[in-house]
Tab-separated table of C-alpha atoms and ligand atoms in Angstrom:
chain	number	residue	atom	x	y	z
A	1	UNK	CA	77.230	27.196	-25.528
A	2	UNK	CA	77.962	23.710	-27.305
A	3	UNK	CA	74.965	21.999	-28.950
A	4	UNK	CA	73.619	19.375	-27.203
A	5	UNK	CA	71.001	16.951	-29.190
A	6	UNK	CA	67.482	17.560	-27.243
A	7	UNK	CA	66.447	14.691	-24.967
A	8	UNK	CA	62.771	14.222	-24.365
A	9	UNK	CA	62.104	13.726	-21.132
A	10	UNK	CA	59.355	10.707	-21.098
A	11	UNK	CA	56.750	11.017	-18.725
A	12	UNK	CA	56.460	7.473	-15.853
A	13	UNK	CA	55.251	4.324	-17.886
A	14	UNK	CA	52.279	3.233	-15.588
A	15	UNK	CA	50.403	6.898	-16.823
A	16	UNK	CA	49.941	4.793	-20.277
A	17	UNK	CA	47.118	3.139	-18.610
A	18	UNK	CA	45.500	6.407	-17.522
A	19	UNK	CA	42.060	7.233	-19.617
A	20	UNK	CA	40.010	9.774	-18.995
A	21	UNK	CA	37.546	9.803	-21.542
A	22	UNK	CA	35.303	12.820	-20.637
A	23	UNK	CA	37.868	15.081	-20.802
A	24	UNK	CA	39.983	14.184	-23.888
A	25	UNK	CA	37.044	14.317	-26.349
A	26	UNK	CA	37.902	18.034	-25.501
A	27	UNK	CA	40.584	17.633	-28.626
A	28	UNK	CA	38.198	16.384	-31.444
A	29	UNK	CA	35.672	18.932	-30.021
A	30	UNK	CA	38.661	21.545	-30.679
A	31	UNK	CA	38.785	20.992	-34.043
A	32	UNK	CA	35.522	22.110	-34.551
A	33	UNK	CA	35.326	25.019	-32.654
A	34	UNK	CA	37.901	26.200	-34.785
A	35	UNK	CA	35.996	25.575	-37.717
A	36	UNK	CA	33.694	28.342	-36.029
A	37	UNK	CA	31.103	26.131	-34.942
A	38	UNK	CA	29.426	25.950	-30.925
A	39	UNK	CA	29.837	22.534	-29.713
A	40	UNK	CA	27.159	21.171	-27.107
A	41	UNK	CA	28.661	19.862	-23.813
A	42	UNK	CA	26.632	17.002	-23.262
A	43	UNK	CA	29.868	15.410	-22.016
A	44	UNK	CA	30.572	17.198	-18.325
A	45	UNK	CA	28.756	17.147	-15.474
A	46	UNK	CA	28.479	20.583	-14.784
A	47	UNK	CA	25.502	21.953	-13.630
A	48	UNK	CA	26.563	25.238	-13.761
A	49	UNK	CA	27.050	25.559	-17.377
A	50	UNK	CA	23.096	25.306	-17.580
A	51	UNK	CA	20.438	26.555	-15.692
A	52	UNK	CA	21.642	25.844	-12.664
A	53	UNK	CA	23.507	28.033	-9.918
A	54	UNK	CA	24.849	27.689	-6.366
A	55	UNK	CA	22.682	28.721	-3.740
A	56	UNK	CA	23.081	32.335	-2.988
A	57	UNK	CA	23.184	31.304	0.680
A	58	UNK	CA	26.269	29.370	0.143
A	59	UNK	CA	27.898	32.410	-1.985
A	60	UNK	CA	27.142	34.448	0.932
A	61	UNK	CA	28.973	32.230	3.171
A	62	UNK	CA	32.429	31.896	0.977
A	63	UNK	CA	31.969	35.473	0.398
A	64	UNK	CA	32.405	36.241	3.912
A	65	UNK	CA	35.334	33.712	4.996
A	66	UNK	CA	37.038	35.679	2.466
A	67	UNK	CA	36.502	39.264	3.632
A	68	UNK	CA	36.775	38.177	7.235
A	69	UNK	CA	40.534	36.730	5.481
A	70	UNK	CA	39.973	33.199	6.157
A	71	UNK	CA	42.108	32.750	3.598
A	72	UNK	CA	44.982	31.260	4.984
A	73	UNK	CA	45.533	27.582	5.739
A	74	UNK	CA	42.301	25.586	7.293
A	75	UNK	CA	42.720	22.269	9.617
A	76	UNK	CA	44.434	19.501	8.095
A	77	UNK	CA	41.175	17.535	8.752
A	78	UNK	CA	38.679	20.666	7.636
A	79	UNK	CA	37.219	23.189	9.686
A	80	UNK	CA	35.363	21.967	13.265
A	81	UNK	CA	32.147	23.559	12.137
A	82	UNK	CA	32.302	21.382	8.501
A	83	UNK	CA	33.481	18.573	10.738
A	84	UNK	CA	30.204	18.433	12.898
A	85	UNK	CA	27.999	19.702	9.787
A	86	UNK	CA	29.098	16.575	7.892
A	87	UNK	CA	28.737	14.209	11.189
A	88	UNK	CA	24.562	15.702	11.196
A	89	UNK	CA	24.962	14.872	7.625
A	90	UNK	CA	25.864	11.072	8.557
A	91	UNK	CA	23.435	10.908	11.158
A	92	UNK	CA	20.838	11.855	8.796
A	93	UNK	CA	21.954	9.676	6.004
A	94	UNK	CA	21.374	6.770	8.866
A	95	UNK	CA	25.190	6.105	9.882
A	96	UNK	CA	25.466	5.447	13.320
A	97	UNK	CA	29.272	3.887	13.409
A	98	UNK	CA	30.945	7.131	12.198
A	99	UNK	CA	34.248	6.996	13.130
A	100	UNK	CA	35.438	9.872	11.825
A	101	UNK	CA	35.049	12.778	9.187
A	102	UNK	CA	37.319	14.966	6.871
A	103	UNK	CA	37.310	17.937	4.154
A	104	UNK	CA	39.012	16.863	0.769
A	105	UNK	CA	39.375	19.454	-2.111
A	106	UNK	CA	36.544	17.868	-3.933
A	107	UNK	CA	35.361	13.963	-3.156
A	108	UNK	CA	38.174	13.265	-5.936
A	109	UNK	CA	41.047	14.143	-3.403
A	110	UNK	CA	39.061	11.949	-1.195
A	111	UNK	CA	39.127	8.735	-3.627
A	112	UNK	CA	42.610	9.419	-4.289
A	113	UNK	CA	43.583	9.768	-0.402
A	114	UNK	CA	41.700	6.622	0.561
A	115	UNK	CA	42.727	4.140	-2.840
A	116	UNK	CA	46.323	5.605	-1.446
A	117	UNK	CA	46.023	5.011	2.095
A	118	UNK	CA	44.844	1.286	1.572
A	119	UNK	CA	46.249	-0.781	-1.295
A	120	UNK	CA	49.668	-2.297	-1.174
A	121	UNK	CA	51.539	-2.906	-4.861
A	122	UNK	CA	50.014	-6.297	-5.842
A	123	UNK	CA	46.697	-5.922	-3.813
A	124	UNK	CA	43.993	-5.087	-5.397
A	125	UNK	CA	40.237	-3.045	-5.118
A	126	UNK	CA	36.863	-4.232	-7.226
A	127	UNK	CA	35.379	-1.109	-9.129
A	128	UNK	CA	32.354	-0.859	-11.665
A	129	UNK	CA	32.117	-1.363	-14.894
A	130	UNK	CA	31.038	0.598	-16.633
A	131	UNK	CA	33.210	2.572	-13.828
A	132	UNK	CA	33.625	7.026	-13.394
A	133	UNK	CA	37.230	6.657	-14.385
A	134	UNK	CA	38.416	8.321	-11.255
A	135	UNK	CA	39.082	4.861	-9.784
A	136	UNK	CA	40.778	3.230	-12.480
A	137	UNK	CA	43.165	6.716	-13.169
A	138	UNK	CA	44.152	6.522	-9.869
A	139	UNK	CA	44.908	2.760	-9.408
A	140	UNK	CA	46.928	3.029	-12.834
A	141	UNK	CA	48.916	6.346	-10.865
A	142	UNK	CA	49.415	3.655	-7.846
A	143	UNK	CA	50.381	0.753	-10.613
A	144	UNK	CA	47.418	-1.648	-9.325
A	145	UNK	CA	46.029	-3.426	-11.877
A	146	UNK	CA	41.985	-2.798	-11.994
A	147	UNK	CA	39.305	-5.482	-11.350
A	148	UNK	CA	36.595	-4.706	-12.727
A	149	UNK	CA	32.910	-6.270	-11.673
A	150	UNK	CA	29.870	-5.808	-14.218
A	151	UNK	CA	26.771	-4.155	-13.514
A	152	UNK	CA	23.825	-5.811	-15.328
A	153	UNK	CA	21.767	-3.652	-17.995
A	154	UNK	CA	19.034	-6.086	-18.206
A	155	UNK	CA	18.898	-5.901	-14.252
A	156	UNK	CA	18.823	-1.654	-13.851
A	157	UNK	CA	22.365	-1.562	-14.068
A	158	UNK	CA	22.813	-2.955	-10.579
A	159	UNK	CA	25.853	-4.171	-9.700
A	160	UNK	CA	25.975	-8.124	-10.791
A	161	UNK	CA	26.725	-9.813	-7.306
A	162	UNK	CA	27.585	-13.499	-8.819
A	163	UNK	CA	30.904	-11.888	-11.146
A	164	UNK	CA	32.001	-9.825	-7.915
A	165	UNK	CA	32.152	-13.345	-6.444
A	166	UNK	CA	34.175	-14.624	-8.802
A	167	UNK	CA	36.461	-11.551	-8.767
A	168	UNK	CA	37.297	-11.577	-5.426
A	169	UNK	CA	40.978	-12.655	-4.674
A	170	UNK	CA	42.886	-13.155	-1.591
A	171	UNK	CA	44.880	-9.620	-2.809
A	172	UNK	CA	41.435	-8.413	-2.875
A	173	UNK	CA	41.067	-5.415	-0.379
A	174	UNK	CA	37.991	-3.247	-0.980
A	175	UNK	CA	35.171	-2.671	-3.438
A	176	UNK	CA	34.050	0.541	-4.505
A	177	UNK	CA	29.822	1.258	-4.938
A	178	UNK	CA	29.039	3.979	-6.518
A	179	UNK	CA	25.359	4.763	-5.868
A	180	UNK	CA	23.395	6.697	-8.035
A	181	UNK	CA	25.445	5.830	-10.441
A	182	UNK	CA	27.919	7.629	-12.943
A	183	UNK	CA	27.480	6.815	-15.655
A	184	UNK	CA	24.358	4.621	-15.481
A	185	UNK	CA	22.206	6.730	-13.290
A	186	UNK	CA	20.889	3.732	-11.608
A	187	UNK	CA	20.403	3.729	-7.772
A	188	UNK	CA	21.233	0.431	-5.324
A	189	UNK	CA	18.490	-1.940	-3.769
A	190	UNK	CA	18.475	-2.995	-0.434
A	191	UNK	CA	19.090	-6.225	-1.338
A	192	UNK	CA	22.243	-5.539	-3.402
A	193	UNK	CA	23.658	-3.297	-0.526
A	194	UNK	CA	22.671	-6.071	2.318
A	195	UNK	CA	24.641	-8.602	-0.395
A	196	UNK	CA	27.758	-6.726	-0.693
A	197	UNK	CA	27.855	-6.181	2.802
A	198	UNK	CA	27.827	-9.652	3.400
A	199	UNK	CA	30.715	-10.276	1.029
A	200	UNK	CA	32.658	-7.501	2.318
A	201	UNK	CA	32.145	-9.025	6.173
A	202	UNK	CA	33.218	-12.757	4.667
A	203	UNK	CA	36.605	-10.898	2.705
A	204	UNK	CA	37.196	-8.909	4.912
A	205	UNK	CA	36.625	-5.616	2.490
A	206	UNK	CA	36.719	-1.583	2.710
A	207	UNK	CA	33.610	-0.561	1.176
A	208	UNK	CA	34.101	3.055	-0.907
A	209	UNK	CA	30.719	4.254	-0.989
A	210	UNK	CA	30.631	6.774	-3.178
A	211	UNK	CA	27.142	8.732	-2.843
A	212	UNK	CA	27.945	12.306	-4.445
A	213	UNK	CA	24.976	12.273	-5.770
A	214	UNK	CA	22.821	11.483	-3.001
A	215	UNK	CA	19.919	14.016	-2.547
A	216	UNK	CA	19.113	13.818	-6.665
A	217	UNK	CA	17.527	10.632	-6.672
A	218	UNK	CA	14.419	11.229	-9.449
A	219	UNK	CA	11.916	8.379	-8.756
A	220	UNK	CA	9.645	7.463	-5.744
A	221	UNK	CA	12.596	5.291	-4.085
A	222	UNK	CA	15.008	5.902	-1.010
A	223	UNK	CA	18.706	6.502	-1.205
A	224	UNK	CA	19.712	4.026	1.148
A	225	UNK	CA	23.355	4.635	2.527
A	226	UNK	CA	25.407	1.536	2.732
A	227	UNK	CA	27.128	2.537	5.704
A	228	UNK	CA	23.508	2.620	7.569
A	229	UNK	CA	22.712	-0.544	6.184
A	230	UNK	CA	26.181	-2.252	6.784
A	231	UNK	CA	26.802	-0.233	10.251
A	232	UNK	CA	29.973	-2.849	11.498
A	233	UNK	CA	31.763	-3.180	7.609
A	234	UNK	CA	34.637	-0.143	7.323
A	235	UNK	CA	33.172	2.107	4.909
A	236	UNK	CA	34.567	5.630	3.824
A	237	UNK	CA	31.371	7.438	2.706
A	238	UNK	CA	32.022	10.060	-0.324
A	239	UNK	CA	29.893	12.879	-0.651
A	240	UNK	CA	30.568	16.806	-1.081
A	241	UNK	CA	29.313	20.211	-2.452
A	242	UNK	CA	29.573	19.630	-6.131
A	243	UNK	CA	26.577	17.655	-7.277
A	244	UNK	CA	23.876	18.129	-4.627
A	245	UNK	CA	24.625	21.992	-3.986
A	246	UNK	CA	26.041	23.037	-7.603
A	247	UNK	CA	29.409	24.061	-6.037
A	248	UNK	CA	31.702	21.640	-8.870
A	249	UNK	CA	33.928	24.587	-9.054
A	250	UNK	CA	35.106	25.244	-5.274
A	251	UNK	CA	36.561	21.126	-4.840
A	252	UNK	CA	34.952	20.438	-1.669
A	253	UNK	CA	34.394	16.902	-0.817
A	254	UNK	CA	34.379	14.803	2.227
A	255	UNK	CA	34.765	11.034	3.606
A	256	UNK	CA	32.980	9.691	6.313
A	257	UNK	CA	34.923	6.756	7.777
A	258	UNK	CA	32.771	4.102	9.552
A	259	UNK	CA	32.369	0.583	10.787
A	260	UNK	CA	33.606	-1.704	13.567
A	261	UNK	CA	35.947	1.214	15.284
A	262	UNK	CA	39.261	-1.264	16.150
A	263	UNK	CA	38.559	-2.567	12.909
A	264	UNK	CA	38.938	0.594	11.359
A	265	UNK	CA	41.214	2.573	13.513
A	266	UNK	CA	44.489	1.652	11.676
A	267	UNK	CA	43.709	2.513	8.409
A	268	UNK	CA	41.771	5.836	9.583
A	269	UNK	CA	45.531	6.635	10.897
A	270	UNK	CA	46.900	6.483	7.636
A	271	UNK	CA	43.982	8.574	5.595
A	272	UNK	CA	44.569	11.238	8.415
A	273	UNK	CA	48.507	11.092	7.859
A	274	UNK	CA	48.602	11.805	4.420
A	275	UNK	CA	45.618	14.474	4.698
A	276	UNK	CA	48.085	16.375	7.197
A	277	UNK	CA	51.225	15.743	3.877
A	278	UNK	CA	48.919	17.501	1.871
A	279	UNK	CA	47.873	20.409	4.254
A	280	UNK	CA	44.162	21.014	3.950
A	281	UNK	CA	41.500	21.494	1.297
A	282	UNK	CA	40.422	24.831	0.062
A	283	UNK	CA	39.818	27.034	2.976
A	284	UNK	CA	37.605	29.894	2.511
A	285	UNK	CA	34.651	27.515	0.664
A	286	UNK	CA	34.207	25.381	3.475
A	287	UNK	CA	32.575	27.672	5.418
A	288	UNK	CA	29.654	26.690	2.882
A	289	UNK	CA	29.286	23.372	3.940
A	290	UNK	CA	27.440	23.837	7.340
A	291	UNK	CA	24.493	26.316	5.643
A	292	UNK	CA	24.633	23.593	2.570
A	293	UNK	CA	24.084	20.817	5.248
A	294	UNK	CA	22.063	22.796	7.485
A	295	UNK	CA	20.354	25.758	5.819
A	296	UNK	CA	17.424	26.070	3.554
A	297	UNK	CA	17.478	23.120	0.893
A	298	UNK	CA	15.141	25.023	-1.161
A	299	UNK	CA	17.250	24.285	-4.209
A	300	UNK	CA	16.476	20.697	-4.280
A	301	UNK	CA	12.881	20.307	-5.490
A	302	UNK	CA	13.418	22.299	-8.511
A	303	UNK	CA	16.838	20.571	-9.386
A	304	UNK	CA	14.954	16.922	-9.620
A	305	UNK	CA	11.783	18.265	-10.957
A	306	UNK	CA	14.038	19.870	-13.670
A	307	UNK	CA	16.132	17.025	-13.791
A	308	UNK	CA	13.162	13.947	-13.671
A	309	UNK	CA	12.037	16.460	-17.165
A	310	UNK	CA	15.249	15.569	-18.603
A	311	UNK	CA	15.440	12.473	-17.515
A	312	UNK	CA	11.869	11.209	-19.039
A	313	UNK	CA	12.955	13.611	-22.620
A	314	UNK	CA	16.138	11.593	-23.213
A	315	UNK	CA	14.813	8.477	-21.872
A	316	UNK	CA	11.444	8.575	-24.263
A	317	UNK	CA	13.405	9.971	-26.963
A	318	UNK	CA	16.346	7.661	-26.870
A	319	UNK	CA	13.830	4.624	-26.726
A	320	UNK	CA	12.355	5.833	-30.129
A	321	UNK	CA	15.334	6.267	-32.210
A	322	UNK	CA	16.200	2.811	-33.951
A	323	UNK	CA	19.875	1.084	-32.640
A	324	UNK	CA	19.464	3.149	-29.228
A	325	UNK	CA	18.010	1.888	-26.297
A	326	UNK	CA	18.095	3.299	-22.720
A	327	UNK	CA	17.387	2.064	-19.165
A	328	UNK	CA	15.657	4.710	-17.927
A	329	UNK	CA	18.195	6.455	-14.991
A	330	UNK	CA	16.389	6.786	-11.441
A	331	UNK	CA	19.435	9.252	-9.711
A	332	UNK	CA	22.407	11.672	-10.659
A	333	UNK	CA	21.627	13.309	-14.266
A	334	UNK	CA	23.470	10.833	-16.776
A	335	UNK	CA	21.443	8.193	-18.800
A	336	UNK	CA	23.490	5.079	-21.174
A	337	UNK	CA	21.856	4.194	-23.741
A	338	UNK	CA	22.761	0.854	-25.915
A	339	UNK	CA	23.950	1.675	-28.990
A	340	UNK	CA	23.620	-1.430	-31.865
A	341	UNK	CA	25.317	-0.135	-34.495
A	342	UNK	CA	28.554	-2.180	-36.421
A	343	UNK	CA	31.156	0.259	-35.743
A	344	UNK	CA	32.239	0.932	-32.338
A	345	UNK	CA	30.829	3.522	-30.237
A	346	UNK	CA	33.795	5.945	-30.209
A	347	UNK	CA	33.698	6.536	-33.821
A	348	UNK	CA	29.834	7.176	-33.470
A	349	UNK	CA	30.822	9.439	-30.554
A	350	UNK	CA	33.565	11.568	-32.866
A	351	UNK	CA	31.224	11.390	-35.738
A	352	UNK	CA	28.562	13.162	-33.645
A	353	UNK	CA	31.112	15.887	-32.692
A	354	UNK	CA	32.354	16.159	-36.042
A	355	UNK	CA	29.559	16.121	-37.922
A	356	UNK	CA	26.713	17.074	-35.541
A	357	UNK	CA	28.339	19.412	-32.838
A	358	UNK	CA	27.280	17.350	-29.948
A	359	UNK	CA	29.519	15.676	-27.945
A	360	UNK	CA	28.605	13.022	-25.423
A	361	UNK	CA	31.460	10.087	-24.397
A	362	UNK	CA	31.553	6.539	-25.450
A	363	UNK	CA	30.578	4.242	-23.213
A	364	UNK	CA	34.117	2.127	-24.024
A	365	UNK	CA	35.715	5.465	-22.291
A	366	UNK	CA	33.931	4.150	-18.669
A	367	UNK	CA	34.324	0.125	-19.951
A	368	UNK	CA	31.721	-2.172	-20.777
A	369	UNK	CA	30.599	-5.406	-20.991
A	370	UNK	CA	32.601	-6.893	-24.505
A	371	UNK	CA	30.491	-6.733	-27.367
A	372	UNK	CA	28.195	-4.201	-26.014
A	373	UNK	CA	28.633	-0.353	-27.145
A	374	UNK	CA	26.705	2.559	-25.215
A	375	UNK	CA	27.439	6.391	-24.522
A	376	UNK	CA	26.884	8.701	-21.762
A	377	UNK	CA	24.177	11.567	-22.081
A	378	UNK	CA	24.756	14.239	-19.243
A	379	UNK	CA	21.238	15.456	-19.594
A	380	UNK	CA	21.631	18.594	-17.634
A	381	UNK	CA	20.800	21.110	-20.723
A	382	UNK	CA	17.131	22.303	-20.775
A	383	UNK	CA	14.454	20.397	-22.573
A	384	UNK	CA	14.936	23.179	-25.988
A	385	UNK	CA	18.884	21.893	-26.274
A	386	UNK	CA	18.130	18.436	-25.721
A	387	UNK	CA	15.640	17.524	-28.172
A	388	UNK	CA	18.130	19.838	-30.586
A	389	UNK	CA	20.519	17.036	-29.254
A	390	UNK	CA	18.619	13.925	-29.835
A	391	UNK	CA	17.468	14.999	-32.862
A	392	UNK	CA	21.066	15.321	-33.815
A	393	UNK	CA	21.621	11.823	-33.155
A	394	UNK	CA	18.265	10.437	-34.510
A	395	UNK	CA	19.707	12.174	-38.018
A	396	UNK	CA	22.859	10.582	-37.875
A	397	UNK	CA	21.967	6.791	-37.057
A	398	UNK	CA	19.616	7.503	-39.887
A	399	UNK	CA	22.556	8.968	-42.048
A	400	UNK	CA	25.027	6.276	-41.028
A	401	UNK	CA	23.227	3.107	-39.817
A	402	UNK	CA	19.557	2.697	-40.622
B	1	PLP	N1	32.432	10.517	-7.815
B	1	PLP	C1	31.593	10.472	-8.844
B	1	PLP	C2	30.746	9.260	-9.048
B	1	PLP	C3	31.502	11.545	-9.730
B	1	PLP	O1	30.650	11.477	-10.770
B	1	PLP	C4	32.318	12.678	-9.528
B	1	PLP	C5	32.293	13.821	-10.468
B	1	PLP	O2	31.678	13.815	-11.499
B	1	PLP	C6	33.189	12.672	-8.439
B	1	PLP	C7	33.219	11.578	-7.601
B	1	PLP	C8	34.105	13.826	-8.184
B	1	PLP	O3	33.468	14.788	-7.415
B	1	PLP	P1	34.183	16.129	-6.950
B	1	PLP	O4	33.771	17.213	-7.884
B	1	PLP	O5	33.663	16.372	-5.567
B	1	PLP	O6	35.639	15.892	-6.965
């Protein structure tokens, strides 16, 4: 065999601007475990590492698809009976323009499948900042440069409506909501969704409402659903099985595509022709989606009352350790505090793993307002293991900063 010199193989140039901070933090956490020591996850949002687990119901259902060997390919669109459990679904949620539904293998593969079916090289889509960096990994995979708009920590993180104005461009063709929020936890007024819709009617926008977490809203307001308050703009709802029925691991999302139906109708086409490329989403779990939309909902109370518990410990807490501030989180089960401290908040984050054995992200990994440094808390971990937590970081912005 002659010797040939070895030739990496590079991987494509627009994956440089591909960050996905939750998961990479994985590498410094490494280190420790090697070291021999436990790390705390307070960095995935995975209720089912804690104390939380799927419905039995649900189990029951998947269980059965698979005995009764529904395990072969489903529907390119999902399975009828999903189909008409997630139309109820829309119905309930207020949305009386659906157009039409479909089964993704988690909401992810929905995002992905929409950004894909919609944006042209050179157009562009307006996502949060701070943003879940779903979005922005997927417009870097599509080579569309991101626009961020702000949301406004002295306003409850909601979206600020006067620098979405000023981002809007004639490439412009969308804006995604997300709402609760990840990573701010904050949850959409009225107001803010009647104002979007009224830019997205003047721009001509797709709205991506992405309301995965839904039914865990933790304070005495209503989860309005932009598509039932904005019933003529196109709007692909996002929702699924991962948050509000603690099913992360069996990818089963959804869209809900609605609005003005001519209005719509050509881009629907081109969703539904690149959900038929990819075949179908995961077959035998969504035979769980009609008893998750339908059946007992038993779980709920006792996820929020478990989760406003959390919510209130690391809000409190977080308020009374010097340099941190939080905005107290009103859906979803993450919380940002402010972080005033003169180095940036990805060496406080590594620090913390490193030196503490928590890990939680920096808020640069989601994008912030310059100047400003924050982190995410997922506070699903009972009330024991977070105070552990917090105390953790009260001791090391005393160590380091105070
Ligand atoms: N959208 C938001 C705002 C999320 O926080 C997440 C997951 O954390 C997703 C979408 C992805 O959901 P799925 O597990 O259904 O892919």
């Amino acid at each position: 065999m002659p010797v040939t010199q070895t030739r990496e193989i590079l991987g494509a140039s627009r994956l440089d601007n591909v960050r996905y901070a939750i998961r990479d933090l994985a590498c410094v956490a490494d280190e420790v475990i090697k070291q021999g020591h436990k790390v705390l996850p307070l960095n995935v949002g995975d209720p089912n590492i804690f104390d939380f687990a799927t419905p039995a119901h649900l189990v029951e259902a998947v269980y059965k698809a698979m005995r009764e060997n529904k395990n072969g390919y489903a529907p390119s669109q999902g399975l009828p009976r999903a189909l008409d459990a997630i139309r109820g679904e829309a119905a309930r949620k207020g949305i009386t323009t659906v157009q039409d539904v479909f089964v993704t293998t988690g909401a992810s593969e929905a995002v992905d499948v929409c950004l894909t079916a919609l944006l042209n090289p050179g157009e562009g889509l307006l996502t949060p900042c701070p943003d879940y960096p779903l979005y922005s990994a997927v417009l870097a995979k599509m080579g569309i440069a991101l626009n961020p708009y702000y949301l406004d920590e002295g306003n409850a993180w909601q979206p600020e409506l006067a620098d979405i104005k000023k981002k809007i461009t004639p490439h412009t063709r969308g804006i995604v909501l997300i709402n609760p929020n990840n990573p701010t936890g904050s949850v959409c007024t009225r107001k803010m969704l009647e104002d979007v819709a009224e830019l997205a009617r003047r721009h001509n926008l797709v709205v991506f409402a992405d309301e995965i977490y839904d039914k865990l809203i933790l304070d005495d307001v209503a989860h309005l659903s932009f598509a039932a308050v904005a019933p003529d703009v196109p709007t692909v709802t996002f929702g699924g099985l991962s948050k509000n029925y603690l099913a992360p691991g069996w990818r089963i999302g959804w869209g809900i595509v609605s609005g003005d139906a001519a209005a719509i109708k050509p881009y629907n086409q081109g969703i539904q022709k690149l959900l038929r490329a990819r075949l179908c989403a995961n077959h035998p779990e969504q035979y769980a989606i009609q008893p998750a939309l339908e059946g007992p909902q038993d779980h709920l109370p006792i996820v929020r009352q478990k989760l406003r518990s959390r919510r209130d410990l690391t809000v409190n807490t977080c308020n009374s350790i010097p340099r941190i501030s939080c905005v107290s989180p009103r859906g979803a089960f993450y919380a940002f505090p402010r972080l005033d401290i003169p180095d940036g908040d990805e060496v406080f984050v590594k620090e913390l793993i490193l030196k503490k054995h928590v890990m939680v992200v920096h808020g640069s990994g989601f994008g912030q307002k310059p100047g400003s440094k924050h982190f995410r808390i997922v506070f699903l971990p009972d009330e024991n293991t977070l105070a552990k937590a917090y105390a953790a970081i009260a001791e090391l912005m005393k160590e380091r900063y105070v």
